[in-house]
Short mmCIF file of C-alpha atoms in Angstrom, two decimals:
data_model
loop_
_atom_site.label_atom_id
_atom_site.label_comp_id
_atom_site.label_asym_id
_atom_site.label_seq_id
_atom_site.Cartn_x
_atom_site.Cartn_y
_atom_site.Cartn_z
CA UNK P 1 -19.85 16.69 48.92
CA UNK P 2 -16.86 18.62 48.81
CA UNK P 3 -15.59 20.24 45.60
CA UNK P 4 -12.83 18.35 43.72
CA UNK P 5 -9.54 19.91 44.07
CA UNK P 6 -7.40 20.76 40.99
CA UNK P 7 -5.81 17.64 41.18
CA UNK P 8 -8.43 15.50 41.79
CA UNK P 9 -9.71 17.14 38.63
CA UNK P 10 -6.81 16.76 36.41
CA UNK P 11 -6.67 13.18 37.54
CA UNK P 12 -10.20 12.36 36.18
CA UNK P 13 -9.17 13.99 32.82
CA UNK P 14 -6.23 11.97 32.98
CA UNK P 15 -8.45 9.05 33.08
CA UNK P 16 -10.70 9.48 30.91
CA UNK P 17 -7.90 10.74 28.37
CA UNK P 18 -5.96 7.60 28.47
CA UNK P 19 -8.63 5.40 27.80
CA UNK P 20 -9.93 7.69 25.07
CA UNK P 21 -6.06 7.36 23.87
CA UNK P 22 -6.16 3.12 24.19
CA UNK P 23 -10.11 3.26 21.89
CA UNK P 24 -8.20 5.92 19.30
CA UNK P 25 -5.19 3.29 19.02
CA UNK P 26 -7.53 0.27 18.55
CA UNK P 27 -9.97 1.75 16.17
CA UNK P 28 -7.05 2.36 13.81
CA UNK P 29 -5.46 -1.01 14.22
CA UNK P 30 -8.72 -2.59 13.63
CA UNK P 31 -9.54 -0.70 10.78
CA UNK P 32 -6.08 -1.20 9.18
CA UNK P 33 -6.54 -5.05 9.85
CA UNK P 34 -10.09 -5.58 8.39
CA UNK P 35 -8.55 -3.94 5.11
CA UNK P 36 -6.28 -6.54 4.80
CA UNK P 37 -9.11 -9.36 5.49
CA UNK P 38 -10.92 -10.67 2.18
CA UNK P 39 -14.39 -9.68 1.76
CA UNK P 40 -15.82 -13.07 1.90
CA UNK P 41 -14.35 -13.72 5.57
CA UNK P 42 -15.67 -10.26 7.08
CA UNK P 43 -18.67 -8.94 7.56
CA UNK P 44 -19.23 -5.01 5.30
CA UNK P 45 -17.36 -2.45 7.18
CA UNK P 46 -17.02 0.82 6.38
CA UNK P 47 -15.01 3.42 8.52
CA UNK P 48 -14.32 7.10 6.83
CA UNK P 49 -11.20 8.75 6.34
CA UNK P 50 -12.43 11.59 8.23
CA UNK P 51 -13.21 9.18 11.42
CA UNK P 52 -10.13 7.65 10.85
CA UNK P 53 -8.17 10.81 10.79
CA UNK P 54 -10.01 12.58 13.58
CA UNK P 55 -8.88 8.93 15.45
CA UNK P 56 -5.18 9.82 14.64
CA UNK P 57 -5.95 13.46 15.93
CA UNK P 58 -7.35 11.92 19.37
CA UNK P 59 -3.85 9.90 19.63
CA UNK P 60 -1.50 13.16 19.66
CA UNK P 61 -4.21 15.47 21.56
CA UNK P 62 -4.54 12.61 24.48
CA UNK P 63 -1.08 11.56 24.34
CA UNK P 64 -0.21 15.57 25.61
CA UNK P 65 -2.08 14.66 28.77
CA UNK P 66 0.70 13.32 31.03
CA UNK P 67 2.76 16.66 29.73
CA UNK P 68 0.41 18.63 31.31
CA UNK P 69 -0.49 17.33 34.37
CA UNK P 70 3.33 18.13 34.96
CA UNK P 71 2.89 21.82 33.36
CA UNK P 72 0.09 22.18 35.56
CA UNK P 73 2.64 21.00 38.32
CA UNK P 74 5.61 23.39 37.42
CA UNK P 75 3.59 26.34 36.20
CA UNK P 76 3.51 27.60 40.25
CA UNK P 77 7.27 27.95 39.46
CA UNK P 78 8.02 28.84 36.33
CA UNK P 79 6.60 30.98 32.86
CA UNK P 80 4.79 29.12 30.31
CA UNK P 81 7.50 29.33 27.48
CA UNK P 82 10.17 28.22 30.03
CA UNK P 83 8.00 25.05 31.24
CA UNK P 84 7.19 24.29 27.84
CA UNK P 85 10.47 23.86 26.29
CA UNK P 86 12.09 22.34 29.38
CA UNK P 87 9.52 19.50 29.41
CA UNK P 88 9.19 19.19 25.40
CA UNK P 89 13.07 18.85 24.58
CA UNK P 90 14.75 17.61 28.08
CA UNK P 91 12.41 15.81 29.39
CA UNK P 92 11.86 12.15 28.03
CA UNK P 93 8.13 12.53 28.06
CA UNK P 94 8.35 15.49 25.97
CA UNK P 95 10.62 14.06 23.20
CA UNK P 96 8.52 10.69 23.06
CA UNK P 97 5.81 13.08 22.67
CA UNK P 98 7.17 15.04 19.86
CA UNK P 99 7.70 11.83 17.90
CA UNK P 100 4.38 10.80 18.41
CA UNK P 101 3.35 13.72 17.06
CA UNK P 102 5.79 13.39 13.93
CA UNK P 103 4.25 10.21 13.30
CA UNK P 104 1.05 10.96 13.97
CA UNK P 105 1.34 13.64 11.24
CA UNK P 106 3.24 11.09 8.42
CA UNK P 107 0.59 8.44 9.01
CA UNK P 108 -1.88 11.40 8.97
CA UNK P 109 -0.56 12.21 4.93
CA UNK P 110 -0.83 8.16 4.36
CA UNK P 111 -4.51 8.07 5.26
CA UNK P 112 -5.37 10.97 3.31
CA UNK P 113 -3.72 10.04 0.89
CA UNK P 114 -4.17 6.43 0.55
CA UNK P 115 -6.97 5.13 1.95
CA UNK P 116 -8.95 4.44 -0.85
CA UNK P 117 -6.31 1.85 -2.19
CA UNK P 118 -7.14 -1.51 -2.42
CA UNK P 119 -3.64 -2.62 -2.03
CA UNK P 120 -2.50 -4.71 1.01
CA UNK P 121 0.85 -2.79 1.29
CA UNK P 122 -0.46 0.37 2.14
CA UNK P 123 -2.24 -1.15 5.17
CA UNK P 124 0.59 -2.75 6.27
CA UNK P 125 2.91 0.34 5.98
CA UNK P 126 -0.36 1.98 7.78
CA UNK P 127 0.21 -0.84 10.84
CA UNK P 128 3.71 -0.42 11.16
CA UNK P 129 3.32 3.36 11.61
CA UNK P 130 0.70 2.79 14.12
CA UNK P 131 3.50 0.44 15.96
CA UNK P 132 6.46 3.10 15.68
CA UNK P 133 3.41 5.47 17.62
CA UNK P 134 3.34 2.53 20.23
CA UNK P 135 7.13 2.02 20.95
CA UNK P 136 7.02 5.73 21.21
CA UNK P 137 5.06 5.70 24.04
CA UNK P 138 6.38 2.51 25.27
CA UNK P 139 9.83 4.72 25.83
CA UNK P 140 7.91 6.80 28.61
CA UNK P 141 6.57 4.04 30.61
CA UNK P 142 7.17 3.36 34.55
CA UNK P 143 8.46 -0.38 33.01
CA UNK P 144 10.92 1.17 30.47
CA UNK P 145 12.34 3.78 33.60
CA UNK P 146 12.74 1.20 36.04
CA UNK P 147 13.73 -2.24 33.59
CA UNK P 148 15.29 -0.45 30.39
CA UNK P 149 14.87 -1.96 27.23
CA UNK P 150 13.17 -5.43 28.51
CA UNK P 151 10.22 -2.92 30.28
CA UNK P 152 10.25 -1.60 26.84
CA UNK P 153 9.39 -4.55 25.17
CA UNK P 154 7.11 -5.83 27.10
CA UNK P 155 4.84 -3.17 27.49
CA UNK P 156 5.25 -2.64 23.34
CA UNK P 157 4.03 -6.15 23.03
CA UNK P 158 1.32 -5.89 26.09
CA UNK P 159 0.00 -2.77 24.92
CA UNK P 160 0.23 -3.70 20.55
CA UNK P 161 -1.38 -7.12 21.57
CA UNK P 162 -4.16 -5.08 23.41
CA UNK P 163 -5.08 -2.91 20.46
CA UNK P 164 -4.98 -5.78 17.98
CA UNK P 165 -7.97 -7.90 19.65
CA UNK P 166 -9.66 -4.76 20.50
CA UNK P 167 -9.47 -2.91 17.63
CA UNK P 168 -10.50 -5.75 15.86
CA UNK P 169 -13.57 -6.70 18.21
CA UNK P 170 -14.83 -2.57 18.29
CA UNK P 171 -14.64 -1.86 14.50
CA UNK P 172 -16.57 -5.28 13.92
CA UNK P 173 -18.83 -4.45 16.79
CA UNK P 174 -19.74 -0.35 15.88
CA UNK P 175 -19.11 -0.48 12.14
CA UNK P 176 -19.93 -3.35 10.71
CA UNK P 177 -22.93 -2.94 8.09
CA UNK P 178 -24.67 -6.24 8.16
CA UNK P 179 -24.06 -9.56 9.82
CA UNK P 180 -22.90 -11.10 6.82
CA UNK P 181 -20.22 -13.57 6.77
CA UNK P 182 -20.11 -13.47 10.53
CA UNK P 183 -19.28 -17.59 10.98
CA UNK P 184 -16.37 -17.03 8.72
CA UNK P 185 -15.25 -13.93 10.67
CA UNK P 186 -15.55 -15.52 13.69
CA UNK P 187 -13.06 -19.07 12.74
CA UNK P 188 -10.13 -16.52 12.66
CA UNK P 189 -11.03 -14.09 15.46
CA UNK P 190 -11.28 -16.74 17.74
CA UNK P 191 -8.07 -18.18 17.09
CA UNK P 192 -6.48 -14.71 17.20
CA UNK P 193 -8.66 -13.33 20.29
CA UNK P 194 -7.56 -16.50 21.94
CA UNK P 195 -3.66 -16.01 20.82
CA UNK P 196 -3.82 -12.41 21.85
CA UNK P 197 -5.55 -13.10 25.28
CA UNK P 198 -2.44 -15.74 26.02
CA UNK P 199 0.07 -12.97 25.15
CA UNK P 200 -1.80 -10.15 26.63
CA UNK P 201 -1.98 -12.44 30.38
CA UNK P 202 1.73 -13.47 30.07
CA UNK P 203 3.40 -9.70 29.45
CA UNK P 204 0.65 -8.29 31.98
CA UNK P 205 1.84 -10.38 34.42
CA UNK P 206 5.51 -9.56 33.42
CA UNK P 207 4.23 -5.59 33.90
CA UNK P 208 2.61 -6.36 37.19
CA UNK P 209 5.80 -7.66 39.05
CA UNK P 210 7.64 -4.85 37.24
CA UNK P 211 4.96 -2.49 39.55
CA UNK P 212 5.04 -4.91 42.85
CA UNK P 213 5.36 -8.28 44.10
CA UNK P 214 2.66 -10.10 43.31
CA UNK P 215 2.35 -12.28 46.51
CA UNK P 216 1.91 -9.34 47.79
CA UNK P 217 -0.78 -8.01 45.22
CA UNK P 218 -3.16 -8.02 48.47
CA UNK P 219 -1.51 -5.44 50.46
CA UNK P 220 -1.59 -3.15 47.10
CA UNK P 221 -5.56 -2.61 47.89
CA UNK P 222 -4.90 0.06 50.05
CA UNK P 223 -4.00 2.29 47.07
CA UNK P 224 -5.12 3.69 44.52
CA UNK P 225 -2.98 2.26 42.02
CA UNK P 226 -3.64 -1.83 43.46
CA UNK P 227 -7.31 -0.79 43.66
CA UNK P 228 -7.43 0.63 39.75
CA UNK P 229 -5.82 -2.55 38.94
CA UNK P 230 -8.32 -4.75 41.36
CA UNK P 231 -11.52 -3.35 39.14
CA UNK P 232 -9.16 -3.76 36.36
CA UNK P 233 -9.24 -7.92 37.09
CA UNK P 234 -12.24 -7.38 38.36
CA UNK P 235 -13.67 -6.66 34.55
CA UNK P 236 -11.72 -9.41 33.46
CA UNK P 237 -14.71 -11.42 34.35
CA UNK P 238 -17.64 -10.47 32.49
CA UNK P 239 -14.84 -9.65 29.52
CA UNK P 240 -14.56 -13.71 29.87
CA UNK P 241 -18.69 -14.00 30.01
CA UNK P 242 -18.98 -11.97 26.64
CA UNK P 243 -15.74 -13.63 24.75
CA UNK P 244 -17.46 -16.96 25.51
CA UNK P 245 -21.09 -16.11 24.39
CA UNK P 246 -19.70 -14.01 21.45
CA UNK P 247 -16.65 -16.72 19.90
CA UNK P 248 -18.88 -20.16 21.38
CA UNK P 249 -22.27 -19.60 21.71
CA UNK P 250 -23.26 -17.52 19.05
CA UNK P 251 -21.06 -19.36 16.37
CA UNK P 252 -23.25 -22.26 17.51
CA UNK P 253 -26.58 -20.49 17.07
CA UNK P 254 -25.35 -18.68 13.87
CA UNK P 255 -24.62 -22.48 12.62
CA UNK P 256 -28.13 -23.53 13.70
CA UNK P 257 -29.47 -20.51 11.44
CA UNK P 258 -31.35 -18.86 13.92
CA UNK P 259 -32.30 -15.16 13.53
CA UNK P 260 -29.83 -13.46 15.56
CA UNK P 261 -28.13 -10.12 15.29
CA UNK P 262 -24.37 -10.77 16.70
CA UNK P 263 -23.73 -7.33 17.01
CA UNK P 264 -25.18 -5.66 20.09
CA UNK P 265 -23.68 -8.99 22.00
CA UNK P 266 -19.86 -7.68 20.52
CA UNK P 267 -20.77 -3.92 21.15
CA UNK P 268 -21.26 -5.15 25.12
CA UNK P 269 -18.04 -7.16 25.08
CA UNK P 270 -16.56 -3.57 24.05
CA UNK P 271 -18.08 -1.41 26.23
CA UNK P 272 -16.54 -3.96 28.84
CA UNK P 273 -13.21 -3.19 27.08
CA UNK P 274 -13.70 0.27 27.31
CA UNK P 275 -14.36 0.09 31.37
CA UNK P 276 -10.83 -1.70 31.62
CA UNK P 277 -9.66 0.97 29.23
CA UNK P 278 -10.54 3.35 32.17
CA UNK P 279 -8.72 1.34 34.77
CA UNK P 280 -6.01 1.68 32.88
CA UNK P 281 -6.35 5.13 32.86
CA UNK P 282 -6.78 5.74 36.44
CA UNK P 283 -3.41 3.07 36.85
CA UNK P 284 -1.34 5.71 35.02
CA UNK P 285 -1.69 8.25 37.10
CA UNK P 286 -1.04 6.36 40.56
CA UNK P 287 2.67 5.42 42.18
CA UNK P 288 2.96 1.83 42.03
CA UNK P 289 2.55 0.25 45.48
CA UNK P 290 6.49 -0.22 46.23
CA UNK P 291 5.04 -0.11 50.02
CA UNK P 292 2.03 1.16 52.29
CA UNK P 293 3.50 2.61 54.84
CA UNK P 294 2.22 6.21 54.72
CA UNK P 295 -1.50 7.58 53.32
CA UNK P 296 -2.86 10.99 53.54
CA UNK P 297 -5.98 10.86 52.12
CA UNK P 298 -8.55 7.48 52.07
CA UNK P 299 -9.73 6.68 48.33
CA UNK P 300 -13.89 6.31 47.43
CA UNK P 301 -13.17 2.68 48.09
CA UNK P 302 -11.92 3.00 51.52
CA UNK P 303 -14.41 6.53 52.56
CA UNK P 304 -17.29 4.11 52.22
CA UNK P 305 -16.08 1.44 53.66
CA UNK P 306 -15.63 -0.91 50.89
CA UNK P 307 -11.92 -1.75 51.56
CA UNK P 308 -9.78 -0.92 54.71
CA UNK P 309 -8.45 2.62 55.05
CA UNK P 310 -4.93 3.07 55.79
CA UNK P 311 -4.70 6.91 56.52
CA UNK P 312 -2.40 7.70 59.28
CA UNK P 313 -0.66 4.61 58.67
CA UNK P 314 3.05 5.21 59.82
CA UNK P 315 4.20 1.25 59.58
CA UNK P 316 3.41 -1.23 56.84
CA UNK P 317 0.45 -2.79 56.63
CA UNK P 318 -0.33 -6.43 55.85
CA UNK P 319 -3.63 -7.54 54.01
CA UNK P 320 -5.41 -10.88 54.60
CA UNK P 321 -8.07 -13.04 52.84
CA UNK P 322 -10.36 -14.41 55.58
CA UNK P 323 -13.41 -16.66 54.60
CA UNK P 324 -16.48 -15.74 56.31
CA UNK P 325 -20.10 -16.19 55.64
CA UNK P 326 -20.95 -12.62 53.86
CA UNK P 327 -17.68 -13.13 51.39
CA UNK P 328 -18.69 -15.91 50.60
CA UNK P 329 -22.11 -15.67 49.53
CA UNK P 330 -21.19 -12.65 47.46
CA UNK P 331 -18.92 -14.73 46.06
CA UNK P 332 -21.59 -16.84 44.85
CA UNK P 333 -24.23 -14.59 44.36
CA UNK P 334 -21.27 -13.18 41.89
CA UNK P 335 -21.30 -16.48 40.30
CA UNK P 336 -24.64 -16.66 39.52
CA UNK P 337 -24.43 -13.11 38.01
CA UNK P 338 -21.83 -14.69 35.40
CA UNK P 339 -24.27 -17.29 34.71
CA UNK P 340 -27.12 -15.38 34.73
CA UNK P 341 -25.82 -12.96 32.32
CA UNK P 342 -24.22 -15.75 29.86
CA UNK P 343 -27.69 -17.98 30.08
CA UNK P 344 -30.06 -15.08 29.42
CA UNK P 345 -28.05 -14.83 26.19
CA UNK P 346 -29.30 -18.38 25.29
CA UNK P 347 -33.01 -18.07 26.36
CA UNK P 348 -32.51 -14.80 24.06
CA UNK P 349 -33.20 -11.57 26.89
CA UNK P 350 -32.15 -8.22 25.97
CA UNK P 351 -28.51 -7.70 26.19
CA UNK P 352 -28.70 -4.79 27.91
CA UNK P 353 -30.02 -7.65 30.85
CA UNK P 354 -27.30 -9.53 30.70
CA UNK P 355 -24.94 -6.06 30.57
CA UNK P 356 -26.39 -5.12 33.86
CA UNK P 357 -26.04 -8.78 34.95
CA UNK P 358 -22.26 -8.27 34.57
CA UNK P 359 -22.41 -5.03 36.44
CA UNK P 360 -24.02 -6.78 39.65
CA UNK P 361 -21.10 -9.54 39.05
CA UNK P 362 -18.51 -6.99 38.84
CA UNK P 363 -20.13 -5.23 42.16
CA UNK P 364 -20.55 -8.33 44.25
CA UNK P 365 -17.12 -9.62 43.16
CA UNK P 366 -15.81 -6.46 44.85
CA UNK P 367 -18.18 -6.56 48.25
CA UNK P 368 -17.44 -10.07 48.78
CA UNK P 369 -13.61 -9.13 48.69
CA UNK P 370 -14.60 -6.40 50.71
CA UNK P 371 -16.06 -8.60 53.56
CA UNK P 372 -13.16 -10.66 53.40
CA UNK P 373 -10.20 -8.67 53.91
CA UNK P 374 -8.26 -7.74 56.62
CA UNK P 375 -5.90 -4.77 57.57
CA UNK P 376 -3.34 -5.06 60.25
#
């Protein structure tokens, strides 16, 4: 295999640095939310200051990423010093960045110095910090650039939506205590995973025609960016699976007082999150598919075959969906992974059974898209 190049390699940090960025943004909202939820409707959770702070750390370390995959960039040209200050104080990036880190720093003070207050206000003033952190990286956004102030907004309320449900959904899922008061929990996290899910789908479809056309959301496979977002949807799916068996099924069986420990079924459901956290990631660092006329270099997906290569492409190339047998039986066998892996919660399997369940529905959703494409 040949050895990644540098930036192949600073891509993969990117990656994994933006989705480390998305699960430090959520852990705070969610732990600034459960404050504000009475005891009786919750179940015990308990996340440190120091966990919380190093959280707040992880947001203005992982945040410097983009800034220097472009020092990286400009440091063939230029001195250190000189790329430094161009990109902190002329560059937009840089400036969004410095706030971030300004904030990052006042809400820093707040948690050390308030956190053991029992007063509401100080979570909410907590919340709205964490929101001024948001619309400062909102400001550096391909939306923002190419749609002003309405790709602003929208990718403030896609991305503050985001870390609501899932900040809410991992602290309940990795630091909850007990499984106490887990049918009250669940009557207002449904409602509000449900809410959040509606408003998350609408401004992520308002983001995705900001990146492309979306009839022509097909022809964006043959790049990295429309195949990030592919296994993006793609992880939609068992996300679905695990929101059902966690807000339906398991209020039911909780009802029913069976013995049943909700909590390694939410910790899947986030570990899902996390995955789309990661195709994210990988999202941010790819051109959005304006066309696909010219490639230089085939992606994993299309050196093994999985999707059609494009490289040495010098016209535009047009994707269609054609049924045939093979897509189509993935398509079901992909089907009856979704069941599979939602009925083995009720006959009580392992979870980690149904988790790889949702891995083989995740893989034959892609194959049997695979076998049904076509490149000309």
């Amino acid at each position: 295999m040949d050895e990644w190049t540098q930036e192949e390699m600073m891509m993969f940090l990117s990656t994994i640095s933006e989705a480390l960025l998305y699960s430090c943004f959520a852990l705070l909202m969610g732990s600034f939310i459960f404050s504000l939820i009475p005891t009786d409707l919750k179940p015990a959770i308990l996340v440190s200051k120091k966990f919380k702070l190093i959280a707040l750390a992880g947001i203005a370390v992982f945040s410097f990423m983009p800034i220097l995959n472009l020092m990286v960039y400009l440091l063939e040209e230029y001195t250190f010093l000189y790329v430094l200050k161009s990109l902190l104080l002329t560059f937009e990036i840089g400036k969004a960045w410095i706030v971030t880190v300004i904030l990052t720093i006042i809400l820093g003070f707040f948690i050390y110095l308030f956190d053991n207050r029992n007063t509401p206000i100080y979570y909410i003033i907590g919340i709205l910090l964490l929101f001024g952190i948001v619309a400062a990286m909102s400001w550096t956004t391909h939306s923002h650039a190419v749609y002003g102030i309405q790709g602003l907004i929208t990718h403030f309320i896609h991305f503050s939506t985001v870390i609501v449900w899932v900040g809410i959904l991992i602290i309940v899922a990795w630091f909850s205590k007990n499984k106490e008061n887990w049918i009250p929990f669940l009557n207002w996290f449904h409602v509000t995973a449900l809410f959040c899910f509606a408003i998350i789908m609408v401004t992520g479809l308002s983001l995705m025609k900001y990146s492309m056309n979306i009839s022509e959301y097909p022809n964006s496979w043959l790049q990295p960016y429309g195949q990030s977002l592919l296994i993006k949807h793609l992880l939609i799916l068992p996300l679905i699976g695990y929101a059902f068996i966690n807000g339906f099924l398991m209020k039911r069986k909780l009802g029913k007082k069976e013995k049943l420990d909700p909590r390694p079924w939410t910790k899947l459901e986030s570990i899902i999150v996390l995955a789309i956290f990661a195709a994210t990631g990988a999202m941010s660092q790819q051109e959005p598919p304006h066309n696909n006329a010219s490639f230089s270099k085939d992606t994993f997906l299309q050196a093994y075959g999985i999707l059609p290569s494009g490289q040495g492409s010098l016209v535009p190339l047009t994707v269609d969906i054609v049924a045939n047998f093979k897509g189509i039986s993935l398509g079901i066998l992909a089907v009856a992974f979704l069941v599979i892996s939602i009925y083995s919660f009720t006959k009580k399997m392992p979870p980690l059974f149904s988790f790889i369940m949702s891995i083989l529905l995740v893989v034959c959703a892609l194959l049997a898209l695979s076998y049904s494409v076509v490149a000309y």
